[in-house]
Short mmCIF file of C-alpha atoms and ligand atoms in Angstrom, two decimals:
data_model
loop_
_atom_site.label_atom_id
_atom_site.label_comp_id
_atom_site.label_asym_id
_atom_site.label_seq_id
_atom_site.Cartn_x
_atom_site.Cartn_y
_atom_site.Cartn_z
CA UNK A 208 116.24 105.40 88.97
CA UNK A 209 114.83 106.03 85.86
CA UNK A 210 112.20 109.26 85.80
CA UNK A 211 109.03 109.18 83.94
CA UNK A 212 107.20 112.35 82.20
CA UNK A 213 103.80 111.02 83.20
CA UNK A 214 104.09 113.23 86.82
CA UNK A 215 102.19 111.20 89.03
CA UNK A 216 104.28 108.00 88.04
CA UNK A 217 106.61 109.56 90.60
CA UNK A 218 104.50 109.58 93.73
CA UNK A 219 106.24 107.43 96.36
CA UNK A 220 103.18 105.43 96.90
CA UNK A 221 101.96 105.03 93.39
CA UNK A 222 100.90 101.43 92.31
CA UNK A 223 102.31 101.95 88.76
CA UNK A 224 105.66 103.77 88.28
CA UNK A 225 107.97 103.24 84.64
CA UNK A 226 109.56 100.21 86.67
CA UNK A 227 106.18 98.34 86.77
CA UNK A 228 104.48 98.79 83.51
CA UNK A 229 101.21 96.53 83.67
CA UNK A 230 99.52 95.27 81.13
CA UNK A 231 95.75 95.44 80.94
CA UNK A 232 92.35 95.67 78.43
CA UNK A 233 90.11 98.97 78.73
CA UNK A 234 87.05 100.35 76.62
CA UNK A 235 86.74 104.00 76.06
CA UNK A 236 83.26 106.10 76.00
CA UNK A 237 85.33 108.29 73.50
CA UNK A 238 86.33 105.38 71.60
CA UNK A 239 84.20 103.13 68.72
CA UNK A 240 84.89 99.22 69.05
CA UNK A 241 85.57 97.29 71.36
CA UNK A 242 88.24 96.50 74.21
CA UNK A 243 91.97 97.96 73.99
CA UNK A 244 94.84 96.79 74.98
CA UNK A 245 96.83 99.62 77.24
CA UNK A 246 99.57 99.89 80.06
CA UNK A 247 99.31 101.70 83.78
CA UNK A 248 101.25 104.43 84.53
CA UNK A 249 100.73 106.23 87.51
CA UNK A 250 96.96 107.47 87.14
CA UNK A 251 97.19 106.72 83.70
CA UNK A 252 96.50 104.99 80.67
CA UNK A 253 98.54 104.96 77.43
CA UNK A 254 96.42 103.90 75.38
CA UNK A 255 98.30 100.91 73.10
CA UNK A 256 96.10 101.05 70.41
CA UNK A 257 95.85 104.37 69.91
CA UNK A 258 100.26 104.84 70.29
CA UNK A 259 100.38 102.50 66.94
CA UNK A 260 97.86 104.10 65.01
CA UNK A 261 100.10 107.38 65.54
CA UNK A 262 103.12 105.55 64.48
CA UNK A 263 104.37 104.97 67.82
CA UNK A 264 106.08 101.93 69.04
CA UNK A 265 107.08 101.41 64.87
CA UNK A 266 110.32 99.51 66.33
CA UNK A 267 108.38 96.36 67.46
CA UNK A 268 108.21 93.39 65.00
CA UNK A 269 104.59 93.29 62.96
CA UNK A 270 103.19 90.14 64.82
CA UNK A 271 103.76 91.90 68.47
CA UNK A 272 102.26 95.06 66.58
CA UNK A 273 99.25 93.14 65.05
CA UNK A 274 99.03 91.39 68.69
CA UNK A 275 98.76 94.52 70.25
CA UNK A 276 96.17 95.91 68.34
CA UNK A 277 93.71 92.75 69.28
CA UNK A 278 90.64 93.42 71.95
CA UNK A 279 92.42 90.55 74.50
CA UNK A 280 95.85 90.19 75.25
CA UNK A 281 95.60 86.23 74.57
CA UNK A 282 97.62 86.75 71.01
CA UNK A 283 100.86 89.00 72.83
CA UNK A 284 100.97 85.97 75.94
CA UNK A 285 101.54 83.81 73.16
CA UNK A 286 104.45 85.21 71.24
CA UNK A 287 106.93 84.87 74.38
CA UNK A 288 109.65 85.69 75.87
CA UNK A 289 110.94 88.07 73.24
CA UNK A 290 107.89 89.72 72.49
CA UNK A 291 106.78 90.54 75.97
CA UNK A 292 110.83 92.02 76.10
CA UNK A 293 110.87 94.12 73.51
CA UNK A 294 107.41 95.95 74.35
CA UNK A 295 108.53 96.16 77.91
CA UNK A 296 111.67 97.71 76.13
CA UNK A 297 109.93 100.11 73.95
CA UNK A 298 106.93 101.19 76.13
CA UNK A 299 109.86 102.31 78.86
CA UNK A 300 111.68 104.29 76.41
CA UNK A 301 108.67 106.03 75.34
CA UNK A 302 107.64 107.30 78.85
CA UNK A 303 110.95 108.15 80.15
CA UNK A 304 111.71 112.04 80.95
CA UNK A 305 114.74 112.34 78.18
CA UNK A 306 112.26 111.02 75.40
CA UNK A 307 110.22 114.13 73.42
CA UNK A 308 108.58 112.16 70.89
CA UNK A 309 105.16 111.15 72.64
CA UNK A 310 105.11 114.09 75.69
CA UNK A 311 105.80 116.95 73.36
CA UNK A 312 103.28 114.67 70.32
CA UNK A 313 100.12 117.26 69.53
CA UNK A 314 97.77 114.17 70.08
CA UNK A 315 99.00 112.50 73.37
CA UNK A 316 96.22 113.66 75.41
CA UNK A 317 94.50 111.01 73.30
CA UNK A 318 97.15 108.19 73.55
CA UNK A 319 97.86 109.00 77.39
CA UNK A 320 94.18 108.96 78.85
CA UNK A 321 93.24 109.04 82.72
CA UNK A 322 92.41 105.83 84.28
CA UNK A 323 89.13 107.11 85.50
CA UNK A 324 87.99 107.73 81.88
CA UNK A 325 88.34 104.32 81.24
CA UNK A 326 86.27 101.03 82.19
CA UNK A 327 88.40 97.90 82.97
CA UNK A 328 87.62 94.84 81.55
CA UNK A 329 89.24 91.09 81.79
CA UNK A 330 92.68 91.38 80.36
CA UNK A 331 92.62 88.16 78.64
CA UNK A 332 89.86 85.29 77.61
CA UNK A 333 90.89 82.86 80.08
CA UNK A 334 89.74 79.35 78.29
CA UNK A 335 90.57 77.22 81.58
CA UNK A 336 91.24 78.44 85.26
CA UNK A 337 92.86 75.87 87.55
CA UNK A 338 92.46 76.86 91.81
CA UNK A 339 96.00 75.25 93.91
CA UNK A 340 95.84 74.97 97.38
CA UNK A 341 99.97 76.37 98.11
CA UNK A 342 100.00 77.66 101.50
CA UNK A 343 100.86 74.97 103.77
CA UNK A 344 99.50 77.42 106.44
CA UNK A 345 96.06 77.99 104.88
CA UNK A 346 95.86 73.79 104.38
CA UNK A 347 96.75 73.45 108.06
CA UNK A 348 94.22 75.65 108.86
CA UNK A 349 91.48 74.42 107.53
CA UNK A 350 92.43 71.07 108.03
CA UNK A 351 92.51 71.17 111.72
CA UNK A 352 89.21 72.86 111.41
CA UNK A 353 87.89 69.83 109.09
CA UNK A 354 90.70 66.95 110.41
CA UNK A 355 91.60 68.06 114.03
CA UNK A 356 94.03 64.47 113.99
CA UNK A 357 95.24 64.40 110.37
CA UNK A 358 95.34 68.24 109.44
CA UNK A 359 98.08 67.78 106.45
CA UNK A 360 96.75 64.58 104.36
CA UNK A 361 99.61 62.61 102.87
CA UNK A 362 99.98 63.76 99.44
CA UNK A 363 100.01 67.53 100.49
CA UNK A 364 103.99 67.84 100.73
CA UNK A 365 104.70 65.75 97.76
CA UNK A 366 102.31 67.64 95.09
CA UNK A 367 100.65 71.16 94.71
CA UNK A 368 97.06 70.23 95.24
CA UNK A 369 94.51 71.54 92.77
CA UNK A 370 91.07 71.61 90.99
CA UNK A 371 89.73 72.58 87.88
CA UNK A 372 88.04 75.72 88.49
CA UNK A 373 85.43 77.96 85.66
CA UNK A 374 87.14 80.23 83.50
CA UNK A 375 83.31 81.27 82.44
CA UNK A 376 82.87 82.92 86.53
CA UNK A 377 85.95 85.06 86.29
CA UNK A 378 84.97 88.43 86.59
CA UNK A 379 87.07 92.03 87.03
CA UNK A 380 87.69 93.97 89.63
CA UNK A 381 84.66 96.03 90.53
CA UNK A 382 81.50 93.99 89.30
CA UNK A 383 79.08 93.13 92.16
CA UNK A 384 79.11 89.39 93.09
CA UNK A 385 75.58 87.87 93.50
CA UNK A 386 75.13 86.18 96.59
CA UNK A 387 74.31 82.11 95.44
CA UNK A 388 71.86 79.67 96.35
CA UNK A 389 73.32 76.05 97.86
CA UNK A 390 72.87 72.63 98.79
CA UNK A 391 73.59 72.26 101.98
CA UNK A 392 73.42 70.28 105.33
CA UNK A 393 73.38 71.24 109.01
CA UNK A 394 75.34 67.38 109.57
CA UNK A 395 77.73 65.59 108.19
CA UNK A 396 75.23 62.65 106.54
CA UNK A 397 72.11 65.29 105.24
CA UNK A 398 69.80 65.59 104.49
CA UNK A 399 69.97 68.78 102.42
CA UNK A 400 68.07 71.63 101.79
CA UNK A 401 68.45 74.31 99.02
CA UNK A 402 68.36 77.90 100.02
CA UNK A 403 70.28 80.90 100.33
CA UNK A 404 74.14 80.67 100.93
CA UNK A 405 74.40 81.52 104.60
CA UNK A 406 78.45 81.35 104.89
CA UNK A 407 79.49 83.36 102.48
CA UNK A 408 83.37 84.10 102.46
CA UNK A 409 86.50 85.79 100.50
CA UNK A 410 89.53 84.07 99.92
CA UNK A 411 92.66 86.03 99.23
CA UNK A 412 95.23 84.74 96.24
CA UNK A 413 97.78 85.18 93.69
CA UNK A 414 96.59 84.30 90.04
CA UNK A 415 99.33 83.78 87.37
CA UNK A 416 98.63 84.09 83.44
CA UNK A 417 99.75 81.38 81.39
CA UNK A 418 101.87 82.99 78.31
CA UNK A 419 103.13 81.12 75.65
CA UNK A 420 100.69 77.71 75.83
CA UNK A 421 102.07 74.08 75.26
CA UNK A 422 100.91 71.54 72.75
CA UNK A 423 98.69 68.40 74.49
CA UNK A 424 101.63 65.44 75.09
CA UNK A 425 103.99 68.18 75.80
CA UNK A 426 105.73 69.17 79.48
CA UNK A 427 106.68 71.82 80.32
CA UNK A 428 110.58 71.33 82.01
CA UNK A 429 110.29 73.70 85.16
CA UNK A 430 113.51 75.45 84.05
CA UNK A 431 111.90 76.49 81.80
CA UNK A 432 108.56 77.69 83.43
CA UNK A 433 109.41 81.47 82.85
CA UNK A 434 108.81 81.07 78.87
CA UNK A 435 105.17 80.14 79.55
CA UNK A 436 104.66 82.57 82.65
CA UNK A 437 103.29 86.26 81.63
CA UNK A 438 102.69 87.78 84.64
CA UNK A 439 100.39 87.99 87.80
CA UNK A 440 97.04 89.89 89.47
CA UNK A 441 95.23 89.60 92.83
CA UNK A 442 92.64 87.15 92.61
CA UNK A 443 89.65 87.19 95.16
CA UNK A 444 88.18 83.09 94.98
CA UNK A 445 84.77 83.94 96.46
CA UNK A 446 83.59 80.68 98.57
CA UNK A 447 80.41 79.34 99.93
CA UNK A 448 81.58 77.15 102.88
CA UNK A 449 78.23 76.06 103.81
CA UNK A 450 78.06 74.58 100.05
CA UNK A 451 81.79 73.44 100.41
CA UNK A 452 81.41 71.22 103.86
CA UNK A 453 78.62 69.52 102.36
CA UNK A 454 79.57 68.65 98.66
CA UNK A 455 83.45 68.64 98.83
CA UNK A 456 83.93 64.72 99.30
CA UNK A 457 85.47 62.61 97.38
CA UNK A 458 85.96 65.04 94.13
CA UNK A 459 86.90 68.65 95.48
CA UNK A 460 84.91 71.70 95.49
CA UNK A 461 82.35 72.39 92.85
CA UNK A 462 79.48 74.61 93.45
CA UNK A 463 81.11 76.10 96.59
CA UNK A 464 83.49 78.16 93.77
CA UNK A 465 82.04 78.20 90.44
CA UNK A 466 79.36 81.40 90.84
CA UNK A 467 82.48 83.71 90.80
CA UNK A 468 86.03 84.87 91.22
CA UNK A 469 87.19 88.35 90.96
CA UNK A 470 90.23 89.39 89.37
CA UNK A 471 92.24 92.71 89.68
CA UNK A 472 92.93 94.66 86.14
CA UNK A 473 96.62 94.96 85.77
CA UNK A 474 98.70 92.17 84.92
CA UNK A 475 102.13 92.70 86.33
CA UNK A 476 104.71 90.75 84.45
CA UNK A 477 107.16 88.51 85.96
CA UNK A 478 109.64 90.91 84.00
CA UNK A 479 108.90 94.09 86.25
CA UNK A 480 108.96 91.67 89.29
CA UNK A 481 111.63 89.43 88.69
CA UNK A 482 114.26 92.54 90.72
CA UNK A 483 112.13 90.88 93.77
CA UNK A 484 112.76 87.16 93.03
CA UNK A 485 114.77 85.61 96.25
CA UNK A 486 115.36 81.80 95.85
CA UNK A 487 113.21 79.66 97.35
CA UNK A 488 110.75 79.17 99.50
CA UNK A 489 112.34 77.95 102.83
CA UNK A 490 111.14 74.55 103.40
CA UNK A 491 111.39 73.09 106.81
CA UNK A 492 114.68 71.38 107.64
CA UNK A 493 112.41 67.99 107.74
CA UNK A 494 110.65 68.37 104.88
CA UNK A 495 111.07 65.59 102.39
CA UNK A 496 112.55 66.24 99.05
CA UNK A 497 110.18 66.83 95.89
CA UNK A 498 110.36 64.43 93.02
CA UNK A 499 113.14 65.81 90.55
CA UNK A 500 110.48 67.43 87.97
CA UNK A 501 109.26 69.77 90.97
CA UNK A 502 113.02 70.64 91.25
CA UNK A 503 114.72 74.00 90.02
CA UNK A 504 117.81 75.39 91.54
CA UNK A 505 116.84 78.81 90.59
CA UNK A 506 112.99 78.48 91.59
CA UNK A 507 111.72 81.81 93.10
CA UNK A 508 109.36 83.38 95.57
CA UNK A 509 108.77 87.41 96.10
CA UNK A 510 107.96 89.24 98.95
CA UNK A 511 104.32 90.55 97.68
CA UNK A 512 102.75 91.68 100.58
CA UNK A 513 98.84 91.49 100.41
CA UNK A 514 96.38 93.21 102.38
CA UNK A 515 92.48 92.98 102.78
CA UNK A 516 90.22 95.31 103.96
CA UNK A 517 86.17 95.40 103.85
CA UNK A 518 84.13 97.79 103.92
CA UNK A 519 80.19 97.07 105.04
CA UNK A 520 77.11 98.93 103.87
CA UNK A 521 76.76 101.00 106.95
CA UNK A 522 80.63 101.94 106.71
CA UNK A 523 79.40 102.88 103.42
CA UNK A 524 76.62 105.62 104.17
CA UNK A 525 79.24 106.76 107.22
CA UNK A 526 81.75 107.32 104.58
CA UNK A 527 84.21 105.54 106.91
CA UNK A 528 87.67 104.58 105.39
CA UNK A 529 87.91 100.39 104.39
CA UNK A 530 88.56 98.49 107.71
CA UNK A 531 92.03 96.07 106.71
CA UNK A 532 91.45 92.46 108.23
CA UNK A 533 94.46 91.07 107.13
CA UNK A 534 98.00 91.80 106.52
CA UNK A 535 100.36 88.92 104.57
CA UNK A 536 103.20 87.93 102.19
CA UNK A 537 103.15 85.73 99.29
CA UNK A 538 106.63 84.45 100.26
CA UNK A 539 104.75 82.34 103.03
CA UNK A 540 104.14 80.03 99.61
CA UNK A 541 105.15 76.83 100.11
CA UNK A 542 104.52 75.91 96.63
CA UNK A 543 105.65 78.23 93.81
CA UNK A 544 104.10 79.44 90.47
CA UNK A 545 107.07 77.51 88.13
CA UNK A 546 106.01 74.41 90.64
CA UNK A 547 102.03 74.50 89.74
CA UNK A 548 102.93 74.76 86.65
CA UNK A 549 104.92 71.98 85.86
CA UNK A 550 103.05 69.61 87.59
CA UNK A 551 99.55 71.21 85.81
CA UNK A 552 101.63 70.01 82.94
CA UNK A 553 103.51 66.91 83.79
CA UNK A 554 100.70 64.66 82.37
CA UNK A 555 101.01 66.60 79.20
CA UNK A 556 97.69 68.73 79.47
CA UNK A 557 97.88 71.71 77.29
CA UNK A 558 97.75 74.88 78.87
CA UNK A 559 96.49 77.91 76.47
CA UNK A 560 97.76 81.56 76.68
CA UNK A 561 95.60 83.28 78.78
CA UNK A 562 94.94 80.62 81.06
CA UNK A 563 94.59 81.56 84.93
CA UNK A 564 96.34 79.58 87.73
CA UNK A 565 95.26 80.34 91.06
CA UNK A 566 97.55 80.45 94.24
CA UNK A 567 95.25 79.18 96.94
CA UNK A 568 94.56 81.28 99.97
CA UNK A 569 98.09 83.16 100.89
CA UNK A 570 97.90 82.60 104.95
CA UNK A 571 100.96 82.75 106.84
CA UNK A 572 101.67 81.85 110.69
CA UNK A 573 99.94 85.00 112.38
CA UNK A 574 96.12 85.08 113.05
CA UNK A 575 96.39 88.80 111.50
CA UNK A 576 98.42 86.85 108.28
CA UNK A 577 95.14 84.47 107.81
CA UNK A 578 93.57 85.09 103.98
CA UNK A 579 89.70 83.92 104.46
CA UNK A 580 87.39 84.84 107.19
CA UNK A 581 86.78 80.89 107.83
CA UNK A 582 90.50 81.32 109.17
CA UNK A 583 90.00 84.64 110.43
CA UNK A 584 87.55 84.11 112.42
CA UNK A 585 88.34 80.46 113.17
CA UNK A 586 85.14 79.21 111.47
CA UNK A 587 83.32 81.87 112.96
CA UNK A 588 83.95 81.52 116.77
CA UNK A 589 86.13 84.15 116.74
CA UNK A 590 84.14 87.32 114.89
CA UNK A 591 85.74 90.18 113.64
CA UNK A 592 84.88 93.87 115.15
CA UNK A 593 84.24 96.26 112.45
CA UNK A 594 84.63 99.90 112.83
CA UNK A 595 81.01 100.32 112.60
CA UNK A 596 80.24 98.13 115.91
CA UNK A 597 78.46 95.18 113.84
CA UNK A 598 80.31 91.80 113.73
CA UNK A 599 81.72 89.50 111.04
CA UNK A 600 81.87 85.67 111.27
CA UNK A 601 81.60 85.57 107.13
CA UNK A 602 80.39 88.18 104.51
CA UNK A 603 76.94 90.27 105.00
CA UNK A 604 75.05 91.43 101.97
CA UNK A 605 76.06 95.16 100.79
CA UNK A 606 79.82 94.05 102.45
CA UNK A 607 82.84 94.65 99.86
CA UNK A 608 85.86 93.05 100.13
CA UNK A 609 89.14 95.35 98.83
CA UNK A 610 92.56 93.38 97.99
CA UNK A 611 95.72 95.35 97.40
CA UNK A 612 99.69 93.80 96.82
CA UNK A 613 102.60 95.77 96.79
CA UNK A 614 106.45 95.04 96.51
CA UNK A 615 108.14 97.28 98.57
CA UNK A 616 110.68 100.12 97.46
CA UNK A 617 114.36 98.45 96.93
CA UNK A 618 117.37 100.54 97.45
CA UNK A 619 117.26 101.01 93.45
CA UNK A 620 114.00 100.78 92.81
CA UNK A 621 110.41 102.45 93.50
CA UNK A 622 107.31 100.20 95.09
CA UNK A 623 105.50 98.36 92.27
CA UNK A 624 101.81 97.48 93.23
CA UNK A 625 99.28 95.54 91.78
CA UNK A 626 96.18 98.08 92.01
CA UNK A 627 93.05 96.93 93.37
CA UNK A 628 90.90 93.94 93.25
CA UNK A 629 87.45 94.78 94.94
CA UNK A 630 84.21 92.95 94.82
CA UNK A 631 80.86 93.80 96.43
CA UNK A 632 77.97 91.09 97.64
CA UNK A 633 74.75 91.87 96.39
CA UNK A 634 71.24 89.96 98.04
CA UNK A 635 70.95 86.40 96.72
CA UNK A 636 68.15 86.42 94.03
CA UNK A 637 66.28 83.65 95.86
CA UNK A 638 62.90 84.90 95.35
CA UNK A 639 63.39 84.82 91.65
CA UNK A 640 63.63 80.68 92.09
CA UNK A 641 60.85 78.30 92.01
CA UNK A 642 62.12 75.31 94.07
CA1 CA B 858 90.77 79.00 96.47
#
C-alpha cells in the first residue's frame, strides 16, 4: 500500500487516503477570488490552484493545467479520460512519502491547507440534473404503498425510470434546507389547499457527474459509458410527499422535488473506485432480458455502503451523538450508472459535463436497508424512536439529516469514503406569504 506524507491520510478510518483522491471546489478567507479547485486528503486540502502557481504539477498538459485553474470543475470533466488519468497520476506522486518536492517545499503550508479553513462549495455548475428511480426495492416499496395490486408497473424492468429534475435547487452539503409550502389534498380527487409542507422527508442516493458531454443526435454506446462518467457523491433528494401524492399523476413529480437537493463535496472518481467494481447487478433468474443497448458484459456495481443518521434539535442542545436510521449498499441497484446513462442518451439528448444523474432512493430488502422515512416508517405507521424519546413519522423542523458512504478496506487497499452530505430543515417561511 502506498504511504502518504499528509499523516492523517493514514488513519484506518479516514474518508480520504492517497488511494481515494476526491475532487472538489473550496473558497479560502485567506484567499482573493473566487472558488478553487482542490483534492481531499485525509483532513486536508491541497490546494490545486495554489500547487500550479508554485510550479507544481508542471508535467500535466496546458489545457488540464488551464482547466484546473478554473473556479468549477466543468472544464477538467470535459477533457476525459486522459486528463482525469494523468492528474490522478500526478496528484498521487506528489503526496506519496518517497516524494520531497512539495512536503519539504518552504510554502506548502499554503498549498496543503486544513479542511476546516476552507468553505465547500458545489464542485461543478450542474446545467441539467436528471432523478432515476433504480432500486427495484425502493419502487416496490412505494408502490405497494401507492398500488397495493400492481406494485411494479410494466415498464419498470424494461427501462430505468426517470424525471427531469432542477439543476438551479442543488445545493452543498451543509446549507439549511427551507421547509416549502404545497398544494395538497387530504383525498385522492381535492380539493386542495396551500399551506405548509406537513410530510416532509429525506431520500438517500447516489449522484453521478457527467464528464466528457455528447453532442445533441449523438448516443452514447454503453461500452463506452466510462469516457463520459467522472465520478460520484452522496446526494440527499429532499421530498414533500404530501405535495408528491397529490400532483404526481400523469407527468411525475414536480414541486414535491424542485425546492432542494443536497449534495456532498467530494467527487470520488470512478478511477479511485473502479478496485471495487464486481460485475453486475444480480438480476433475478426470471427477470427478462434488457434490450441490447442496456447490455454490457462488463457493466458494474460496487459495494458502497450508505448510512443515515439524524440528529433533532433537542439531540442538538443534549449534545447527543447522530442517531443512524438506516444502514444499506448501493449494490442492491438494480439499474446501474453506465445503464441511466445510455438510455438518458439513447434519444440523442446531449448531456453537458457537469451534469448530475441521480440514483433514486438506494433501499434494499431489510426494513433497517430502507432509504426514506416514507419506507422507514411505512408511510408513517410505523414511527421511528429517537434517542431523545420524541418520535419520527417524517422530518421535524430544526431535524438534520447526515449521509455517509464508504467502500470498505480490501486486502490491498485502505477504506475510501465519500465524506459527508448533511442538510438541516429550517421553519417554512409561511408567514412571509400572502395567499
Ligand atoms: Ca429521488
Amino acid at each position: 500500500m502506498m504511504s502518504c506524507w499528509v499523516a492523517s491520510a493514514q488513519a484506518p478510518d479516514c474518508d480520504f487516503p492517497l488511494a481515494n483522491l476526491p475532487w472538489g471546489c473550496f473558497t479560502r478567507a485567506d484567499r482573493a477570488g473566487g472558488a478553487r479547485i482542490g483534492v481531499a486528503i485525509g483532513d486536508q486540502v491541497l490546494d490545486v490552484r495554489e500547487a500550479l502557481g508554485h510550479g507544481f504539477l508542471a508535467g500535466l498538459s496546458a489545457s488540464v493545467q488551464s482547466a484546473l485553474r478554473c473556479e468549477s470543475l466543468n472544464e477538467f470533466m470535459n477533457l476525459g479520460t486522459t486528463a482525469w488519468k494523468s492528474a490522478r497520476a500526478e496528484i498521487t506522486k506528489l503526496l506519496s512519502s518517497d516524494e520531497r518536492a512539495l512536503q519539504d517545499h518552504n510554502k506548502v503550508a499554503d498549498i496543503v491547507v486544513h479542511a476546516k479553513n476552507v468553505a465547500m462549495m458545489l464542485p461543478a455548475k450542474i446545467g441539467d440534473y436528471t432523478d432515476f428511480y433504480a432500486s427495484i426495492h425502493h419502487a416496490t416499496n412505494v408502490g405497494k404503498m401507492f398500488r397495493p395490486d400492481n406494485p411494479l408497473l410494466p415498464n419498470w424492468r424494461h427501462l430505468p425510470v426517470g424525471y427531469h429534475g432542477r439543476g438551479s435547487s442543488i445545493v452543498v452539503s451543509g446549507v439549511d434546507v427551507r421547509r416549502p409550502m404545497g398544494q395538497t389534498s387530504a383525498t385522492d380527487d381535492g380539493p386542495p389547499t396551500f399551506g405548509v409542507v406537513r410530510l416532509l422527508d429525506y431520500e438517500l442516493e447516489v449522484g453521478v457527474y457527467v464528464g466528457k458531454g455528447n453532442a445533441m443526435g449523438e448516443r452514447v454506446d454503453i461500452a463506452h459509458s466510462r469516457e463520459h462518467l467522472f465520478g460520484v457523491c452522496l446526494l440527499n433528494d429532499w421530498s414533500a410527499r404530501d405535495v408528491q401524492k397529490w400532483e404526481y399523476q400523469p407527468l411525475g413529480p414536480f414541486n414535491a422535488k424542485n425546492f432542494a437537493s443536497t449534495v456532498s463535496p467530494w467527487i470520488v472518481t470512478l478511477d479511485a473506485i473502479e478496485p471495487w467494481f464486481e460485475r453486475g447487478p444480480v438480476r433475478e433468474a426470471d427477470a427478462s432480458a434488457n434490450l441490447p443497448y442496456l447490455v454490457w458484459k462488463n457493466d458494474f456495481t460496487f459495494d458502497l455502503q450508505l448510512s443515515v443518521s439524524i440528529v433533532s434539535a433537542s439531540m442538538r442542545e443534549k449534545n447527543m451523538a447522530p442517531f443512524e436510521i438506516s444502514r444499506g449498499s448501493y449494490r442492491d441497484m438494480y439499474w446501474t450508472l453506465s445503464q441511466m446513462l445510455a438510455h438518458h442518451t439513447s434519444t440523442g439528448c446531449p448531456m453537458n459535463a457537469g451534469d448530475l444523474m441521480g440514483s433514486g432512493t438506494v433501499s434494499g430488502t431489510t426494513p433497517d436497508s430502507r432509504g426514506s422515512m416514507l419506507e422507514r416508517t411505512w408511510r408513517g405507521t410505523e414511527p421511528l424512536q429517537l434517542p431523545d424519546g420524541s418520535t419520527r413519522k417524517f422530518l421535524d423542523d430544526g431535524d438534520e439529516i447526515i449521509m455517509r458512504g464508504w467502500l470498505p478496506a480490501t486486502a490491498n487497499l485502505p477504506r475510501i469514503g465519500l465524506g459527508e452530505c448533511r442538510g438541516r430543515i429550517l421553519p417554512a417561511h409561511s408567514a412571509q406569504i400572502a395567499f
